[in-house]
mmCIF file of C-alpha atoms in Angstrom:
data_model
loop_
_atom_site.group_PDB
_atom_site.id
_atom_site.type_symbol
_atom_site.label_atom_id
_atom_site.label_comp_id
_atom_site.label_asym_id
_atom_site.label_seq_id
_atom_site.Cartn_x
_atom_site.Cartn_y
_atom_site.Cartn_z
ATOM 1 C CA UNK A 1 -20.587 -12.989 -3.107
ATOM 2 C CA UNK A 2 -22.970 -10.584 -1.484
ATOM 3 C CA UNK A 3 -23.277 -7.634 0.801
ATOM 4 C CA UNK A 4 -23.040 -9.802 3.937
ATOM 5 C CA UNK A 5 -19.670 -11.323 3.009
ATOM 6 C CA UNK A 6 -17.559 -9.531 5.644
ATOM 7 C CA UNK A 7 -14.703 -11.010 7.629
ATOM 8 C CA UNK A 8 -14.933 -8.456 10.423
ATOM 9 C CA UNK A 9 -16.497 -5.020 10.684
ATOM 10 C CA UNK A 10 -13.906 -3.134 12.707
ATOM 11 C CA UNK A 11 -15.057 0.306 13.815
ATOM 12 C CA UNK A 12 -11.508 1.574 13.238
ATOM 13 C CA UNK A 13 -10.784 -0.470 10.108
ATOM 14 C CA UNK A 14 -8.989 2.321 8.241
ATOM 15 C CA UNK A 15 -6.592 3.040 11.117
ATOM 16 C CA UNK A 16 -5.925 -0.678 11.470
ATOM 17 C CA UNK A 17 -4.947 -0.836 7.791
ATOM 18 C CA UNK A 18 -2.617 2.168 8.154
ATOM 19 C CA UNK A 19 -1.010 0.619 11.246
ATOM 20 C CA UNK A 20 -0.480 -2.775 9.611
ATOM 21 C CA UNK A 21 0.894 -1.289 6.394
ATOM 22 C CA UNK A 22 3.395 0.856 8.283
ATOM 23 C CA UNK A 23 5.087 -2.280 9.692
ATOM 24 C CA UNK A 24 6.421 -3.245 6.233
ATOM 25 C CA UNK A 25 9.594 -1.085 6.393
ATOM 26 C CA UNK A 26 10.779 -3.135 9.355
ATOM 27 C CA UNK A 27 10.700 -6.263 7.180
ATOM 28 C CA UNK A 28 12.618 -4.465 4.439
ATOM 29 C CA UNK A 29 15.250 -3.402 6.945
ATOM 30 C CA UNK A 30 15.599 -6.916 8.347
ATOM 31 C CA UNK A 31 15.864 -8.377 4.823
ATOM 32 C CA UNK A 32 18.666 -6.002 3.908
ATOM 33 C CA UNK A 33 20.497 -6.383 7.199
ATOM 34 C CA UNK A 34 20.036 -10.153 7.411
ATOM 35 C CA UNK A 35 21.750 -10.819 4.097
ATOM 36 C CA UNK A 36 25.119 -9.661 5.564
ATOM 37 C CA UNK A 37 25.974 -7.686 2.437
ATOM 38 C CA UNK A 38 26.598 -3.953 2.440
ATOM 39 C CA UNK A 39 24.934 -3.453 -0.951
ATOM 40 C CA UNK A 40 21.820 -5.314 0.131
ATOM 41 C CA UNK A 41 21.776 -3.254 3.326
ATOM 42 C CA UNK A 42 21.976 -0.014 1.330
ATOM 43 C CA UNK A 43 19.225 -1.313 -0.956
ATOM 44 C CA UNK A 44 17.112 -2.041 2.116
ATOM 45 C CA UNK A 45 17.666 1.486 3.414
ATOM 46 C CA UNK A 46 16.685 2.859 0.009
ATOM 47 C CA UNK A 47 13.490 0.789 0.075
ATOM 48 C CA UNK A 48 12.696 1.970 3.614
ATOM 49 C CA UNK A 49 13.160 5.608 2.616
ATOM 50 C CA UNK A 50 10.787 5.241 -0.326
ATOM 51 C CA UNK A 51 8.223 3.302 1.661
ATOM 52 C CA UNK A 52 8.094 5.818 4.507
ATOM 53 C CA UNK A 53 8.057 8.840 2.201
ATOM 54 C CA UNK A 54 5.011 7.555 0.308
ATOM 55 C CA UNK A 55 3.097 6.392 3.379
ATOM 56 C CA UNK A 56 2.511 10.010 4.401
ATOM 57 C CA UNK A 57 0.492 11.059 1.297
ATOM 58 C CA UNK A 58 -1.275 7.696 1.388
ATOM 59 C CA UNK A 59 -2.361 8.309 4.981
ATOM 60 C CA UNK A 60 -3.427 11.875 4.150
ATOM 61 C CA UNK A 61 -5.638 10.635 1.308
ATOM 62 C CA UNK A 62 -7.218 8.084 3.643
ATOM 63 C CA UNK A 63 -7.719 10.793 6.268
ATOM 64 C CA UNK A 64 -9.481 13.006 3.718
ATOM 65 C CA UNK A 65 -11.914 10.209 2.868
ATOM 66 C CA UNK A 66 -12.626 9.488 6.531
ATOM 67 C CA UNK A 67 -13.310 13.185 7.142
ATOM 68 C CA UNK A 68 -15.561 13.287 4.090
ATOM 69 C CA UNK A 69 -17.609 10.274 5.154
ATOM 70 C CA UNK A 70 -17.440 10.822 8.953
ATOM 71 C CA UNK A 71 -16.653 7.134 9.461
ATOM 72 C CA UNK A 72 -13.582 4.997 10.142
ATOM 73 C CA UNK A 73 -15.253 1.688 9.297
ATOM 74 C CA UNK A 74 -14.706 0.450 5.765
ATOM 75 C CA UNK A 75 -18.229 -0.972 5.663
ATOM 76 C CA UNK A 76 -19.717 2.409 6.580
ATOM 77 C CA UNK A 77 -17.611 4.165 3.930
ATOM 78 C CA UNK A 78 -18.869 1.764 1.253
ATOM 79 C CA UNK A 79 -22.472 2.143 2.433
ATOM 80 C CA UNK A 80 -22.171 5.930 2.340
ATOM 81 C CA UNK A 81 -20.918 5.745 -1.259
ATOM 82 C CA UNK A 82 -23.781 3.442 -2.253
ATOM 83 C CA UNK A 83 -26.460 5.892 -1.144
ATOM 84 C CA UNK A 84 -26.962 7.760 -4.458
ATOM 85 C CA UNK A 85 -25.381 5.407 -6.967
ATOM 86 C CA UNK A 86 -22.357 6.397 -9.020
ATOM 87 C CA UNK A 87 -22.723 10.083 -8.183
ATOM 88 C CA UNK A 88 -21.932 9.495 -4.522
ATOM 89 C CA UNK A 89 -18.587 7.809 -5.169
ATOM 90 C CA UNK A 90 -15.660 9.524 -3.545
ATOM 91 C CA UNK A 91 -13.712 9.646 -6.815
ATOM 92 C CA UNK A 92 -16.061 12.436 -7.970
ATOM 93 C CA UNK A 93 -15.761 14.297 -4.671
ATOM 94 C CA UNK A 94 -11.967 14.004 -4.479
ATOM 95 C CA UNK A 95 -10.382 13.365 -7.880
ATOM 96 C CA UNK A 96 -7.007 14.779 -6.817
ATOM 97 C CA UNK A 97 -7.070 12.537 -3.748
ATOM 98 C CA UNK A 98 -7.710 9.521 -5.987
ATOM 99 C CA UNK A 99 -4.761 10.393 -8.222
ATOM 100 C CA UNK A 100 -2.489 10.987 -5.211
ATOM 101 C CA UNK A 101 -3.646 7.714 -3.644
ATOM 102 C CA UNK A 102 -2.962 5.773 -6.855
ATOM 103 C CA UNK A 103 0.532 7.275 -7.195
ATOM 104 C CA UNK A 104 1.363 6.617 -3.541
ATOM 105 C CA UNK A 105 -0.005 3.065 -3.766
ATOM 106 C CA UNK A 106 2.144 2.353 -6.832
ATOM 107 C CA UNK A 107 5.177 3.663 -4.969
ATOM 108 C CA UNK A 108 4.338 1.562 -1.911
ATOM 109 C CA UNK A 109 4.106 -1.548 -4.076
ATOM 110 C CA UNK A 110 7.395 -0.647 -5.816
ATOM 111 C CA UNK A 111 5.901 -0.793 -9.293
ATOM 112 C CA UNK A 112 7.027 1.178 -12.331
ATOM 113 C CA UNK A 113 8.169 3.979 -12.314
ATOM 114 C CA UNK A 114 8.874 3.630 -8.585
ATOM 115 C CA UNK A 115 10.910 0.407 -8.740
ATOM 116 C CA UNK A 116 14.149 2.069 -7.652
ATOM 117 C CA UNK A 117 14.593 0.074 -4.394
ATOM 118 C CA UNK A 118 14.696 -3.197 -6.298
ATOM 119 C CA UNK A 119 16.708 -1.749 -9.196
ATOM 120 C CA UNK A 120 16.372 -4.890 -11.292
ATOM 121 C CA UNK A 121 18.243 -3.314 -14.172
ATOM 122 C CA UNK A 122 21.300 -2.803 -11.962
ATOM 123 C CA UNK A 123 23.748 -5.513 -11.015
ATOM 124 C CA UNK A 124 22.586 -5.506 -7.383
ATOM 125 C CA UNK A 125 18.844 -6.075 -6.821
ATOM 126 C CA UNK A 126 18.464 -4.031 -3.637
ATOM 127 C CA UNK A 127 17.579 -5.845 -0.453
ATOM 128 C CA UNK A 128 16.883 -9.061 -2.406
ATOM 129 C CA UNK A 129 20.496 -9.571 -3.490
ATOM 130 C CA UNK A 130 21.392 -12.596 -1.381
ATOM 131 C CA UNK A 131 18.026 -14.363 -1.561
ATOM 132 C CA UNK A 132 17.247 -17.163 -4.002
ATOM 133 C CA UNK A 133 14.638 -19.866 -4.357
ATOM 134 C CA UNK A 134 11.754 -19.816 -1.930
ATOM 135 C CA UNK A 135 12.934 -16.762 -0.006
ATOM 136 C CA UNK A 136 13.053 -14.753 -3.218
ATOM 137 C CA UNK A 137 9.608 -16.051 -4.183
ATOM 138 C CA UNK A 138 8.192 -15.025 -0.804
ATOM 139 C CA UNK A 139 9.363 -11.448 -1.407
ATOM 140 C CA UNK A 140 7.386 -11.377 -4.635
ATOM 141 C CA UNK A 141 4.345 -13.028 -3.074
ATOM 142 C CA UNK A 142 4.400 -10.323 -0.392
ATOM 143 C CA UNK A 143 4.713 -7.668 -3.067
ATOM 144 C CA UNK A 144 1.710 -8.996 -4.979
ATOM 145 C CA UNK A 145 -0.350 -9.297 -1.801
ATOM 146 C CA UNK A 146 0.441 -5.639 -1.111
ATOM 147 C CA UNK A 147 -0.645 -4.802 -4.652
ATOM 148 C CA UNK A 148 -3.981 -6.600 -4.236
ATOM 149 C CA UNK A 149 -4.640 -4.949 -0.874
ATOM 150 C CA UNK A 150 -3.870 -1.524 -2.344
ATOM 151 C CA UNK A 151 -6.314 -2.197 -5.190
ATOM 152 C CA UNK A 152 -8.946 -3.290 -2.665
ATOM 153 C CA UNK A 153 -8.539 -0.066 -0.721
ATOM 154 C CA UNK A 154 -8.770 2.043 -3.864
ATOM 155 C CA UNK A 155 -12.074 0.300 -4.519
ATOM 156 C CA UNK A 156 -13.297 0.665 -0.934
ATOM 157 C CA UNK A 157 -12.326 4.295 -0.514
ATOM 158 C CA UNK A 158 -13.037 5.797 -3.909
ATOM 159 C CA UNK A 159 -15.350 3.553 -5.964
#
């Protein structure tokens, strides 16, 4: 691991991440609709509503960091934070933005206390009602991938 370990240095890397992450509600809708169950469909709509409502503060926190660093590239944002050591981290410049980003990222990943779309304590598990085996496992793999990517972007943007 080193400073030259980069897959691709996109000049609009932050906007690419926002665009790719905003495609997820379409998958939730198709999962709820494809199960041919009205409760799973309603659970999918509930998941879509939560996902869209927390993407807006997430995007605003990202926009604040890009305005603060005058860059859209993730590599340039990290380099700008590395200029003066720990004192140049964006978590000191925008602590409220960090807290809002963490809350919105937890809601996007459907973790506690924002696990209402899955509603595992209810009888019906949201959009995942009719899925078992490998399909059910792929939902959780996607959820954990989203969690890791959110943690990576907290690190890139604020630390």
